[in-house]
Amino acid sequence: MSRRKTERLLNLVICLLATRRPLSAEQIRHAVPGYDSGNDEAFQRMFERDKTELREIGIPIEVHRDPWEDEPGYRIVRQSYELPEITLEADEAAVLGLAAQVWQRATLAEAASGALLKLRAGGVQTDEDAAGPLELRVDTRDPAFPALWEAVRDRRAVRFDYRTAGSEVVLTRTVEPWGVVSRRGRWYVVGHDHERDAPRVFRLSRICGPVAPAGRPGAVIVPDGVDIRSMVGYRDSLLPERVATLRVREGTCQWLRQAGDVAPGKDGWDLVSLVFSDPEWLAGSVVGFAADAEVLDPPDARDAVIRRLKGAMA
């Protein structure tokens, strides 16, 4: 869903909640930003679609027909719209807090923290410290993750450029995504590849550039009985483990220091030896530290970092 449409739907809900009397379609057209452009026929189509979508997600838009008026009126009765009081047991509050911690450093961090904020604003207590010493994190720094997650949610086909394993060849793929899963620190999208006309697994770190929609929402149908996790496990070729040598600035890059072995360096830098198997995964872990981390060896891992930095500059 585009940002413009999201704002229009939100403005429509606010308008229908705020009014004390039912509003006609023409009154709504002039009151809600996003409806004030275009001809009458375009407005009617847009307004009917918006009403349908809001009702499908459970927002009760009531229609009032006054015998003294030519057009029906619309409004949302606040008592029907508001949620009942939410109460959470201690273990349920702990689960919510832990879930927010999981996404704290990932792409969905803003959504997770926003959900907790809304619950607290409604008087619901959430326990974000119940995990104690346990600290979980989900890392979704792959740029393709948000678009693919939305495509899976909306059941919509996508198109992207993909670099094949062990090669610099980049091919364009059109995929009907069935799911996005993580395995051994790497993220994958599983779906039907139009070019191959077969199910395929794509590693997110090998996707080059933006992920673009390639179909209408709701068009993707996930076949019955598909086990996405087993597909990723079957196709995930386990590359041999190697050791990378990194140079990290003193007092920085704590995650890299904890994951590897640290040795003193020179001129304010330390050396970190880190075990890895996939150069692209290593590059994705290093570039987030910007100028505080540098891969010295092996060459293919260093090249993967340089390639990502060049892509960011472009």
PDB file of C-alpha atoms in Angstrom:
ATOM      1  CA  MET A   1       0.000   0.000   0.000  1.00  0.00           C
ATOM      2  CA  SER A   2       1.395   3.407  -0.979  1.00  0.00           C
ATOM      3  CA  ARG A   3       2.027   6.084   1.619  1.00  0.00           C
ATOM      4  CA  ARG A   4      -0.472   8.407  -0.088  1.00  0.00           C
ATOM      5  CA  LYS A   5      -3.228   5.818   0.117  1.00  0.00           C
ATOM      6  CA  THR A   6      -2.399   4.987   3.737  1.00  0.00           C
ATOM      7  CA  GLU A   7      -2.673   8.667   4.673  1.00  0.00           C
ATOM      8  CA  ARG A   8      -5.964   9.000   2.803  1.00  0.00           C
ATOM      9  CA  LEU A   9      -7.483   5.990   4.601  1.00  0.00           C
ATOM     10  CA  LEU A  10      -6.264   7.271   7.952  1.00  0.00           C
ATOM     11  CA  ASN A  11      -7.730  10.728   7.250  1.00  0.00           C
ATOM     12  CA  LEU A  12     -11.029   9.117   6.261  1.00  0.00           C
ATOM     13  CA  VAL A  13     -11.197   7.168   9.530  1.00  0.00           C
ATOM     14  CA  ILE A  14     -10.397  10.288  11.558  1.00  0.00           C
ATOM     15  CA  CYS A  15     -13.031  12.286   9.694  1.00  0.00           C
ATOM     16  CA  LEU A  16     -15.782   9.686  10.206  1.00  0.00           C
ATOM     17  CA  LEU A  17     -14.862   9.250  13.862  1.00  0.00           C
ATOM     18  CA  ALA A  18     -14.813  12.974  14.594  1.00  0.00           C
ATOM     19  CA  THR A  19     -18.156  13.885  13.033  1.00  0.00           C
ATOM     20  CA  ARG A  20     -21.273  14.073  15.214  1.00  0.00           C
ATOM     21  CA  ARG A  21     -23.613  13.507  12.304  1.00  0.00           C
ATOM     22  CA  PRO A  22     -23.385  11.363   9.179  1.00  0.00           C
ATOM     23  CA  LEU A  23     -21.525  12.984   6.291  1.00  0.00           C
ATOM     24  CA  SER A  24     -22.474  12.673   2.645  1.00  0.00           C
ATOM     25  CA  ALA A  25     -19.941  11.506   0.064  1.00  0.00           C
ATOM     26  CA  GLU A  26     -19.645  15.050  -1.251  1.00  0.00           C
ATOM     27  CA  GLN A  27     -18.913  16.419   2.218  1.00  0.00           C
ATOM     28  CA  ILE A  28     -16.286  13.733   2.733  1.00  0.00           C
ATOM     29  CA  ARG A  29     -14.751  14.594  -0.621  1.00  0.00           C
ATOM     30  CA  HIS A  30     -14.112  18.167   0.472  1.00  0.00           C
ATOM     31  CA  ALA A  31     -13.082  17.293   4.056  1.00  0.00           C
ATOM     32  CA  VAL A  32     -10.593  14.449   3.475  1.00  0.00           C
ATOM     33  CA  PRO A  33      -7.230  15.215   1.820  1.00  0.00           C
ATOM     34  CA  GLY A  34      -6.688  12.985  -1.182  1.00  0.00           C
ATOM     35  CA  TYR A  35     -10.268  13.163  -2.442  1.00  0.00           C
ATOM     36  CA  ASP A  36     -10.209  16.808  -3.529  1.00  0.00           C
ATOM     37  CA  SER A  37      -8.673  16.134  -6.948  1.00  0.00           C
ATOM     38  CA  GLY A  38     -10.032  14.325 -10.000  1.00  0.00           C
ATOM     39  CA  ASN A  39     -13.480  14.086 -11.510  1.00  0.00           C
ATOM     40  CA  ASP A  40     -16.693  12.816  -9.907  1.00  0.00           C
ATOM     41  CA  GLU A  41     -16.445   9.308 -11.361  1.00  0.00           C
ATOM     42  CA  ALA A  42     -12.849   8.842 -10.163  1.00  0.00           C
ATOM     43  CA  PHE A  43     -13.796  10.017  -6.681  1.00  0.00           C
ATOM     44  CA  GLN A  44     -16.733   7.607  -6.458  1.00  0.00           C
ATOM     45  CA  ARG A  45     -14.552   4.643  -7.471  1.00  0.00           C
ATOM     46  CA  MET A  46     -11.846   5.611  -4.984  1.00  0.00           C
ATOM     47  CA  PHE A  47     -14.323   6.206  -2.164  1.00  0.00           C
ATOM     48  CA  GLU A  48     -16.065   2.856  -2.722  1.00  0.00           C
ATOM     49  CA  ARG A  49     -12.715   1.009  -2.719  1.00  0.00           C
ATOM     50  CA  ASP A  50     -11.633   2.763   0.472  1.00  0.00           C
ATOM     51  CA  LYS A  51     -14.868   1.901   2.266  1.00  0.00           C
ATOM     52  CA  THR A  52     -14.534  -1.731   1.237  1.00  0.00           C
ATOM     53  CA  GLU A  53     -10.915  -1.963   2.420  1.00  0.00           C
ATOM     54  CA  LEU A  54     -11.697  -0.382   5.786  1.00  0.00           C
ATOM     55  CA  ARG A  55     -14.607  -2.742   6.354  1.00  0.00           C
ATOM     56  CA  GLU A  56     -12.460  -5.723   5.412  1.00  0.00           C
ATOM     57  CA  ILE A  57     -10.043  -4.899   8.243  1.00  0.00           C
ATOM     58  CA  GLY A  58     -12.889  -4.554  10.720  1.00  0.00           C
ATOM     59  CA  ILE A  59     -13.591  -0.808  10.797  1.00  0.00           C
ATOM     60  CA  PRO A  60     -17.406  -0.388  11.079  1.00  0.00           C
ATOM     61  CA  ILE A  61     -18.524   2.326   8.646  1.00  0.00           C
ATOM     62  CA  GLU A  62     -22.232   2.882   9.145  1.00  0.00           C
ATOM     63  CA  VAL A  63     -24.570   4.097   6.397  1.00  0.00           C
ATOM     64  CA  HIS A  64     -27.466   6.370   7.408  1.00  0.00           C
ATOM     65  CA  ARG A  65     -30.321   7.042   4.980  1.00  0.00           C
ATOM     66  CA  ASP A  66     -32.334  10.137   5.874  1.00  0.00           C
ATOM     67  CA  PRO A  67     -35.669  10.345   4.009  1.00  0.00           C
ATOM     68  CA  TRP A  68     -35.208  14.124   3.806  1.00  0.00           C
ATOM     69  CA  GLU A  69     -31.786  13.863   2.144  1.00  0.00           C
ATOM     70  CA  ASP A  70     -30.945  12.795  -1.399  1.00  0.00           C
ATOM     71  CA  GLU A  71     -27.652  11.069  -0.490  1.00  0.00           C
ATOM     72  CA  PRO A  72     -26.841   8.633   2.329  1.00  0.00           C
ATOM     73  CA  GLY A  73     -24.509   9.684   5.125  1.00  0.00           C
ATOM     74  CA  TYR A  74     -21.515   7.871   6.600  1.00  0.00           C
ATOM     75  CA  ARG A  75     -19.877   7.807   9.994  1.00  0.00           C
ATOM     76  CA  ILE A  76     -17.998   5.537  12.425  1.00  0.00           C
ATOM     77  CA  VAL A  77     -19.614   5.102  15.829  1.00  0.00           C
ATOM     78  CA  ARG A  78     -16.837   5.406  18.372  1.00  0.00           C
ATOM     79  CA  GLN A  79     -18.252   2.718  20.665  1.00  0.00           C
ATOM     80  CA  SER A  80     -18.162   0.211  17.801  1.00  0.00           C
ATOM     81  CA  TYR A  81     -14.662   1.235  16.739  1.00  0.00           C
ATOM     82  CA  GLU A  82     -12.864   1.266  20.068  1.00  0.00           C
ATOM     83  CA  LEU A  83     -11.222  -1.888  21.374  1.00  0.00           C
ATOM     84  CA  PRO A  84     -12.397  -3.351  24.679  1.00  0.00           C
ATOM     85  CA  GLU A  85     -10.115  -2.989  27.682  1.00  0.00           C
ATOM     86  CA  ILE A  86      -6.942  -5.040  27.267  1.00  0.00           C
ATOM     87  CA  THR A  87      -5.476  -6.829  30.263  1.00  0.00           C
ATOM     88  CA  LEU A  88      -2.302  -8.892  30.158  1.00  0.00           C
ATOM     89  CA  GLU A  89      -1.039 -11.533  32.548  1.00  0.00           C
ATOM     90  CA  ALA A  90       2.576 -11.259  33.690  1.00  0.00           C
ATOM     91  CA  ASP A  91       3.780 -13.934  31.269  1.00  0.00           C
ATOM     92  CA  GLU A  92       1.933 -12.301  28.343  1.00  0.00           C
ATOM     93  CA  ALA A  93       3.493  -8.917  29.124  1.00  0.00           C
ATOM     94  CA  ALA A  94       6.910 -10.576  29.266  1.00  0.00           C
ATOM     95  CA  VAL A  95       6.399 -12.126  25.825  1.00  0.00           C
ATOM     96  CA  LEU A  96       5.511  -8.730  24.344  1.00  0.00           C
ATOM     97  CA  GLY A  97       8.596  -7.145  25.860  1.00  0.00           C
ATOM     98  CA  LEU A  98      10.821  -9.960  24.607  1.00  0.00           C
ATOM     99  CA  ALA A  99       9.339  -9.723  21.107  1.00  0.00           C
ATOM    100  CA  ALA A 100      10.144  -6.005  20.990  1.00  0.00           C
ATOM    101  CA  GLN A 101      13.706  -6.748  22.113  1.00  0.00           C
ATOM    102  CA  VAL A 102      14.125  -9.296  19.330  1.00  0.00           C
ATOM    103  CA  TRP A 103      13.446  -6.632  16.706  1.00  0.00           C
ATOM    104  CA  GLN A 104      15.228  -3.824  18.555  1.00  0.00           C
ATOM    105  CA  ARG A 105      18.179  -3.598  16.167  1.00  0.00           C
ATOM    106  CA  ALA A 106      16.424  -4.754  13.022  1.00  0.00           C
ATOM    107  CA  THR A 107      14.310  -3.352  10.225  1.00  0.00           C
ATOM    108  CA  LEU A 108      11.062  -3.753  12.187  1.00  0.00           C
ATOM    109  CA  ALA A 109      12.422  -1.977  15.268  1.00  0.00           C
ATOM    110  CA  GLU A 110      10.279   1.129  14.706  1.00  0.00           C
ATOM    111  CA  ALA A 111       7.104  -0.922  14.321  1.00  0.00           C
ATOM    112  CA  ALA A 112       7.874  -2.981  17.437  1.00  0.00           C
ATOM    113  CA  SER A 113       8.594   0.052  19.624  1.00  0.00           C
ATOM    114  CA  GLY A 114       5.537   1.824  18.219  1.00  0.00           C
ATOM    115  CA  ALA A 115       3.319  -1.121  19.159  1.00  0.00           C
ATOM    116  CA  LEU A 116       4.578  -1.053  22.752  1.00  0.00           C
ATOM    117  CA  LEU A 117       4.083   2.710  22.910  1.00  0.00           C
ATOM    118  CA  LYS A 118       0.456   2.374  21.793  1.00  0.00           C
ATOM    119  CA  LEU A 119      -0.193  -0.330  24.368  1.00  0.00           C
ATOM    120  CA  ARG A 120       1.299   1.771  27.162  1.00  0.00           C
ATOM    121  CA  ALA A 121      -0.739   4.781  26.015  1.00  0.00           C
ATOM    122  CA  GLY A 122      -3.843   2.653  26.397  1.00  0.00           C
ATOM    123  CA  GLY A 123      -2.932   1.755  29.971  1.00  0.00           C
ATOM    124  CA  VAL A 124      -1.521  -1.706  29.214  1.00  0.00           C
ATOM    125  CA  GLN A 125       1.677  -2.531  31.091  1.00  0.00           C
ATOM    126  CA  THR A 126       4.366  -4.358  29.111  1.00  0.00           C
ATOM    127  CA  ASP A 127       7.404  -5.959  30.690  1.00  0.00           C
ATOM    128  CA  GLU A 128      10.529  -5.257  28.651  1.00  0.00           C
ATOM    129  CA  ASP A 129      12.954  -6.372  31.362  1.00  0.00           C
ATOM    130  CA  ALA A 130      11.491  -9.799  32.089  1.00  0.00           C
ATOM    131  CA  ALA A 131      14.040 -11.601  29.919  1.00  0.00           C
ATOM    132  CA  GLY A 132      16.770 -10.926  32.478  1.00  0.00           C
ATOM    133  CA  PRO A 133      20.218 -11.842  31.143  1.00  0.00           C
ATOM    134  CA  LEU A 134      18.716 -13.394  28.005  1.00  0.00           C
ATOM    135  CA  GLU A 135      19.208 -11.091  25.017  1.00  0.00           C
ATOM    136  CA  LEU A 136      17.848 -12.031  21.583  1.00  0.00           C
ATOM    137  CA  ARG A 137      18.295 -10.121  18.359  1.00  0.00           C
ATOM    138  CA  VAL A 138      17.012 -10.542  14.812  1.00  0.00           C
ATOM    139  CA  ASP A 139      19.302  -8.953  12.244  1.00  0.00           C
ATOM    140  CA  THR A 140      17.563  -7.814   9.051  1.00  0.00           C
ATOM    141  CA  ARG A 141      20.034  -5.345   7.661  1.00  0.00           C
ATOM    142  CA  ASP A 142      19.564  -6.681   4.121  1.00  0.00           C
ATOM    143  CA  PRO A 143      18.069  -3.756   2.169  1.00  0.00           C
ATOM    144  CA  ALA A 144      15.664  -6.071   0.330  1.00  0.00           C
ATOM    145  CA  PHE A 145      13.966  -7.309   3.507  1.00  0.00           C
ATOM    146  CA  PRO A 146      11.263  -4.609   3.989  1.00  0.00           C
ATOM    147  CA  ALA A 147       9.981  -4.811   0.403  1.00  0.00           C
ATOM    148  CA  LEU A 148       9.954  -8.619   0.401  1.00  0.00           C
ATOM    149  CA  TRP A 149       8.245  -8.773   3.793  1.00  0.00           C
ATOM    150  CA  GLU A 150       5.523  -6.450   2.488  1.00  0.00           C
ATOM    151  CA  ALA A 151       5.211  -8.497  -0.721  1.00  0.00           C
ATOM    152  CA  VAL A 152       4.673 -11.701   1.281  1.00  0.00           C
ATOM    153  CA  ARG A 153       2.136  -9.907   3.480  1.00  0.00           C
ATOM    154  CA  ASP A 154       0.267  -8.492   0.468  1.00  0.00           C
ATOM    155  CA  ARG A 155       0.652 -11.716  -1.593  1.00  0.00           C
ATOM    156  CA  ARG A 156       2.160  -9.737  -4.437  1.00  0.00           C
ATOM    157  CA  ALA A 157       4.759 -10.726  -7.056  1.00  0.00           C
ATOM    158  CA  VAL A 158       8.050  -8.811  -7.183  1.00  0.00           C
ATOM    159  CA  ARG A 159      10.963  -8.288  -9.556  1.00  0.00           C
ATOM    160  CA  PHE A 160      14.627  -7.841  -8.616  1.00  0.00           C
ATOM    161  CA  ASP A 161      18.172  -8.277  -9.911  1.00  0.00           C
ATOM    162  CA  TYR A 162      19.963 -11.278  -8.437  1.00  0.00           C
ATOM    163  CA  ARG A 163      23.627 -12.251  -8.406  1.00  0.00           C
ATOM    164  CA  THR A 164      24.113 -16.017  -8.692  1.00  0.00           C
ATOM    165  CA  ALA A 165      26.281 -17.875  -6.197  1.00  0.00           C
ATOM    166  CA  GLY A 166      30.008 -17.810  -6.924  1.00  0.00           C
ATOM    167  CA  SER A 167      29.542 -15.506  -9.899  1.00  0.00           C
ATOM    168  CA  GLU A 168      29.311 -11.833 -10.793  1.00  0.00           C
ATOM    169  CA  VAL A 169      26.494 -12.530 -13.274  1.00  0.00           C
ATOM    170  CA  VAL A 170      23.354 -10.548 -12.410  1.00  0.00           C
ATOM    171  CA  LEU A 171      19.988 -11.724 -13.732  1.00  0.00           C
ATOM    172  CA  THR A 172      16.523 -10.237 -13.359  1.00  0.00           C
ATOM    173  CA  ARG A 173      14.050 -12.458 -11.522  1.00  0.00           C
ATOM    174  CA  THR A 174      10.268 -12.230 -11.216  1.00  0.00           C
ATOM    175  CA  VAL A 175       9.115 -14.106  -8.139  1.00  0.00           C
ATOM    176  CA  GLU A 176       5.830 -14.893  -6.424  1.00  0.00           C
ATOM    177  CA  PRO A 177       7.021 -14.828  -2.791  1.00  0.00           C
ATOM    178  CA  TRP A 178       5.679 -17.433  -0.366  1.00  0.00           C
ATOM    179  CA  GLY A 179       7.705 -16.451   2.699  1.00  0.00           C
ATOM    180  CA  VAL A 180      10.849 -14.853   4.117  1.00  0.00           C
ATOM    181  CA  VAL A 181      12.816 -16.955   6.589  1.00  0.00           C
ATOM    182  CA  SER A 182      16.125 -16.870   8.410  1.00  0.00           C
ATOM    183  CA  ARG A 183      18.604 -19.744   8.635  1.00  0.00           C
ATOM    184  CA  ARG A 184      22.031 -19.656  10.241  1.00  0.00           C
ATOM    185  CA  GLY A 185      22.129 -15.869  10.270  1.00  0.00           C
ATOM    186  CA  ARG A 186      21.116 -15.477   6.614  1.00  0.00           C
ATOM    187  CA  TRP A 187      17.762 -14.391   5.205  1.00  0.00           C
ATOM    188  CA  TYR A 188      16.015 -16.039   2.257  1.00  0.00           C
ATOM    189  CA  VAL A 189      12.883 -15.483   0.220  1.00  0.00           C
ATOM    190  CA  VAL A 190      11.124 -18.581  -1.080  1.00  0.00           C
ATOM    191  CA  GLY A 191       8.658 -18.539  -3.949  1.00  0.00           C
ATOM    192  CA  HIS A 192       7.796 -19.384  -7.526  1.00  0.00           C
ATOM    193  CA  ASP A 193      10.363 -18.155 -10.056  1.00  0.00           C
ATOM    194  CA  HIS A 194       8.615 -17.086 -13.288  1.00  0.00           C
ATOM    195  CA  GLU A 195      11.780 -17.397 -15.381  1.00  0.00           C
ATOM    196  CA  ARG A 196      12.450 -20.974 -14.233  1.00  0.00           C
ATOM    197  CA  ASP A 197       8.743 -21.804 -13.801  1.00  0.00           C
ATOM    198  CA  ALA A 198       9.633 -23.624 -10.591  1.00  0.00           C
ATOM    199  CA  PRO A 199      10.013 -23.039  -6.851  1.00  0.00           C
ATOM    200  CA  ARG A 200      13.280 -21.327  -5.962  1.00  0.00           C
ATOM    201  CA  VAL A 201      15.128 -19.977  -2.922  1.00  0.00           C
ATOM    202  CA  PHE A 202      16.915 -16.613  -3.101  1.00  0.00           C
ATOM    203  CA  ARG A 203      19.383 -15.283  -0.538  1.00  0.00           C
ATOM    204  CA  LEU A 204      18.601 -11.663   0.307  1.00  0.00           C
ATOM    205  CA  SER A 205      22.270 -10.665   0.459  1.00  0.00           C
ATOM    206  CA  ARG A 206      22.598 -11.484  -3.271  1.00  0.00           C
ATOM    207  CA  ILE A 207      19.753  -9.201  -4.345  1.00  0.00           C
ATOM    208  CA  CYS A 208      21.120  -6.139  -6.127  1.00  0.00           C
ATOM    209  CA  GLY A 209      19.242  -2.861  -6.061  1.00  0.00           C
ATOM    210  CA  PRO A 210      15.567  -2.268  -5.258  1.00  0.00           C
ATOM    211  CA  VAL A 211      12.755  -4.833  -5.128  1.00  0.00           C
ATOM    212  CA  ALA A 212       9.872  -3.658  -7.338  1.00  0.00           C
ATOM    213  CA  PRO A 213       6.215  -4.816  -7.366  1.00  0.00           C
ATOM    214  CA  ALA A 214       5.365  -6.918 -10.420  1.00  0.00           C
ATOM    215  CA  GLY A 215       1.701  -7.668  -9.935  1.00  0.00           C
ATOM    216  CA  ARG A 216      -1.442  -6.776  -8.062  1.00  0.00           C
ATOM    217  CA  PRO A 217      -1.939  -7.484  -4.339  1.00  0.00           C
ATOM    218  CA  GLY A 218      -3.649 -10.760  -3.489  1.00  0.00           C
ATOM    219  CA  ALA A 219      -2.595 -12.506  -6.697  1.00  0.00           C
ATOM    220  CA  VAL A 220       0.016 -14.833  -5.144  1.00  0.00           C
ATOM    221  CA  ILE A 221      -1.338 -18.155  -3.893  1.00  0.00           C
ATOM    222  CA  VAL A 222       0.890 -20.282  -1.677  1.00  0.00           C
ATOM    223  CA  PRO A 223       0.480 -23.970  -2.616  1.00  0.00           C
ATOM    224  CA  ASP A 224      -0.929 -26.263   0.043  1.00  0.00           C
ATOM    225  CA  GLY A 225       1.609 -28.282   1.956  1.00  0.00           C
ATOM    226  CA  VAL A 226       4.616 -26.084   1.163  1.00  0.00           C
ATOM    227  CA  ASP A 227       7.273 -26.259   3.886  1.00  0.00           C
ATOM    228  CA  ILE A 228       9.334 -23.114   3.362  1.00  0.00           C
ATOM    229  CA  ARG A 229      11.828 -23.856   6.114  1.00  0.00           C
ATOM    230  CA  SER A 230      12.679 -27.290   4.760  1.00  0.00           C
ATOM    231  CA  MET A 231      13.138 -25.806   1.282  1.00  0.00           C
ATOM    232  CA  VAL A 232      15.692 -23.342   2.632  1.00  0.00           C
ATOM    233  CA  GLY A 233      17.451 -26.061   4.609  1.00  0.00           C
ATOM    234  CA  TYR A 234      17.628 -28.359   1.586  1.00  0.00           C
ATOM    235  CA  ARG A 235      18.998 -25.724  -0.783  1.00  0.00           C
ATOM    236  CA  ASP A 236      21.342 -23.984   1.622  1.00  0.00           C
ATOM    237  CA  SER A 237      24.728 -25.170   0.450  1.00  0.00           C
ATOM    238  CA  LEU A 238      27.031 -25.101   3.443  1.00  0.00           C
ATOM    239  CA  LEU A 239      30.182 -23.346   2.324  1.00  0.00           C
ATOM    240  CA  PRO A 240      33.427 -24.274   4.058  1.00  0.00           C
ATOM    241  CA  GLU A 241      34.288 -22.204   7.090  1.00  0.00           C
ATOM    242  CA  ARG A 242      37.200 -19.773   6.850  1.00  0.00           C
ATOM    243  CA  VAL A 243      38.775 -17.111   9.013  1.00  0.00           C
ATOM    244  CA  ALA A 244      38.580 -13.433   8.097  1.00  0.00           C
ATOM    245  CA  THR A 245      40.959 -10.800   9.460  1.00  0.00           C
ATOM    246  CA  LEU A 246      39.358  -7.471  10.301  1.00  0.00           C
ATOM    247  CA  ARG A 247      40.761  -4.180  11.510  1.00  0.00           C
ATOM    248  CA  VAL A 248      38.466  -2.423  13.993  1.00  0.00           C
ATOM    249  CA  ARG A 249      38.839   0.893  15.743  1.00  0.00           C
ATOM    250  CA  GLU A 250      39.473   0.779  19.504  1.00  0.00           C
ATOM    251  CA  GLY A 251      36.323   1.036  21.603  1.00  0.00           C
ATOM    252  CA  THR A 252      33.973   0.247  18.693  1.00  0.00           C
ATOM    253  CA  CYS A 253      32.422  -2.746  16.876  1.00  0.00           C
ATOM    254  CA  GLN A 254      31.483  -4.658  20.012  1.00  0.00           C
ATOM    255  CA  TRP A 255      29.472  -7.238  18.076  1.00  0.00           C
ATOM    256  CA  LEU A 256      32.474  -8.126  15.905  1.00  0.00           C
ATOM    257  CA  ARG A 257      34.713  -8.290  18.970  1.00  0.00           C
ATOM    258  CA  GLN A 258      32.327 -10.640  20.762  1.00  0.00           C
ATOM    259  CA  ALA A 259      31.946 -12.891  17.713  1.00  0.00           C
ATOM    260  CA  GLY A 260      35.692 -13.264  17.049  1.00  0.00           C
ATOM    261  CA  ASP A 261      39.133 -13.283  18.650  1.00  0.00           C
ATOM    262  CA  VAL A 262      40.696  -9.885  19.335  1.00  0.00           C
ATOM    263  CA  ALA A 263      44.414  -9.077  19.228  1.00  0.00           C
ATOM    264  CA  PRO A 264      46.045  -5.686  19.873  1.00  0.00           C
ATOM    265  CA  GLY A 265      46.904  -3.692  16.766  1.00  0.00           C
ATOM    266  CA  LYS A 266      48.599  -0.372  16.142  1.00  0.00           C
ATOM    267  CA  ASP A 267      47.665   3.306  16.033  1.00  0.00           C
ATOM    268  CA  GLY A 268      44.298   2.937  17.763  1.00  0.00           C
ATOM    269  CA  TRP A 269      43.182  -0.197  15.903  1.00  0.00           C
ATOM    270  CA  ASP A 270      42.703  -3.841  16.948  1.00  0.00           C
ATOM    271  CA  LEU A 271      42.711  -6.986  14.828  1.00  0.00           C
ATOM    272  CA  VAL A 272      39.740  -9.376  14.924  1.00  0.00           C
ATOM    273  CA  SER A 273      39.801 -12.945  13.600  1.00  0.00           C
ATOM    274  CA  LEU A 274      36.259 -13.985  12.690  1.00  0.00           C
ATOM    275  CA  VAL A 275      35.069 -17.392  11.446  1.00  0.00           C
ATOM    276  CA  PHE A 276      32.658 -17.156   8.488  1.00  0.00           C
ATOM    277  CA  SER A 277      31.458 -19.153   5.488  1.00  0.00           C
ATOM    278  CA  ASP A 278      29.538 -16.700   3.289  1.00  0.00           C
ATOM    279  CA  PRO A 279      31.394 -13.537   2.139  1.00  0.00           C
ATOM    280  CA  GLU A 280      28.104 -11.720   1.551  1.00  0.00           C
ATOM    281  CA  TRP A 281      26.940 -12.377   5.103  1.00  0.00           C
ATOM    282  CA  LEU A 282      30.265 -11.114   6.438  1.00  0.00           C
ATOM    283  CA  ALA A 283      30.041  -7.997   4.265  1.00  0.00           C
ATOM    284  CA  GLY A 284      26.529  -7.272   5.520  1.00  0.00           C
ATOM    285  CA  SER A 285      27.776  -7.560   9.105  1.00  0.00           C
ATOM    286  CA  VAL A 286      30.773  -5.271   8.553  1.00  0.00           C
ATOM    287  CA  VAL A 287      29.425  -2.394   6.455  1.00  0.00           C
ATOM    288  CA  GLY A 288      27.068  -1.314   9.232  1.00  0.00           C
ATOM    289  CA  PHE A 289      30.090  -0.227  11.268  1.00  0.00           C
ATOM    290  CA  ALA A 290      31.147   2.155   8.465  1.00  0.00           C
ATOM    291  CA  ALA A 291      34.674   3.550   8.890  1.00  0.00           C
ATOM    292  CA  ASP A 292      35.222   1.738  12.200  1.00  0.00           C
ATOM    293  CA  ALA A 293      35.742  -1.671  10.556  1.00  0.00           C
ATOM    294  CA  GLU A 294      37.756  -2.908   7.587  1.00  0.00           C
ATOM    295  CA  VAL A 295      38.169  -6.406   6.127  1.00  0.00           C
ATOM    296  CA  LEU A 296      41.835  -7.144   5.407  1.00  0.00           C
ATOM    297  CA  ASP A 297      41.548 -10.774   4.289  1.00  0.00           C
ATOM    298  CA  PRO A 298      40.413 -12.892   2.433  1.00  0.00           C
ATOM    299  CA  PRO A 299      40.131 -10.983  -0.852  1.00  0.00           C
ATOM    300  CA  ASP A 300      36.614 -12.173  -1.783  1.00  0.00           C
ATOM    301  CA  ALA A 301      35.218 -10.969   1.556  1.00  0.00           C
ATOM    302  CA  ARG A 302      36.980  -7.631   1.154  1.00  0.00           C
ATOM    303  CA  ASP A 303      35.586  -7.328  -2.387  1.00  0.00           C
ATOM    304  CA  ALA A 304      32.067  -8.049  -1.090  1.00  0.00           C
ATOM    305  CA  VAL A 305      32.374  -5.142   1.374  1.00  0.00           C
ATOM    306  CA  ILE A 306      33.687  -2.800  -1.321  1.00  0.00           C
ATOM    307  CA  ARG A 307      30.856  -3.799  -3.655  1.00  0.00           C
ATOM    308  CA  ARG A 308      28.253  -2.980  -1.019  1.00  0.00           C
ATOM    309  CA  LEU A 309      29.841   0.370  -0.208  1.00  0.00           C
ATOM    310  CA  LYS A 310      29.949   1.300  -3.893  1.00  0.00           C
ATOM    311  CA  GLY A 311      26.291   0.348  -4.195  1.00  0.00           C
ATOM    312  CA  ALA A 312      25.416   2.578  -1.261  1.00  0.00           C
ATOM    313  CA  MET A 313      27.303   5.483  -2.836  1.00  0.00           C
ATOM    314  CA  ALA A 314      25.505   4.941  -6.136  1.00  0.00           C
TER     315      ALA A 314
END
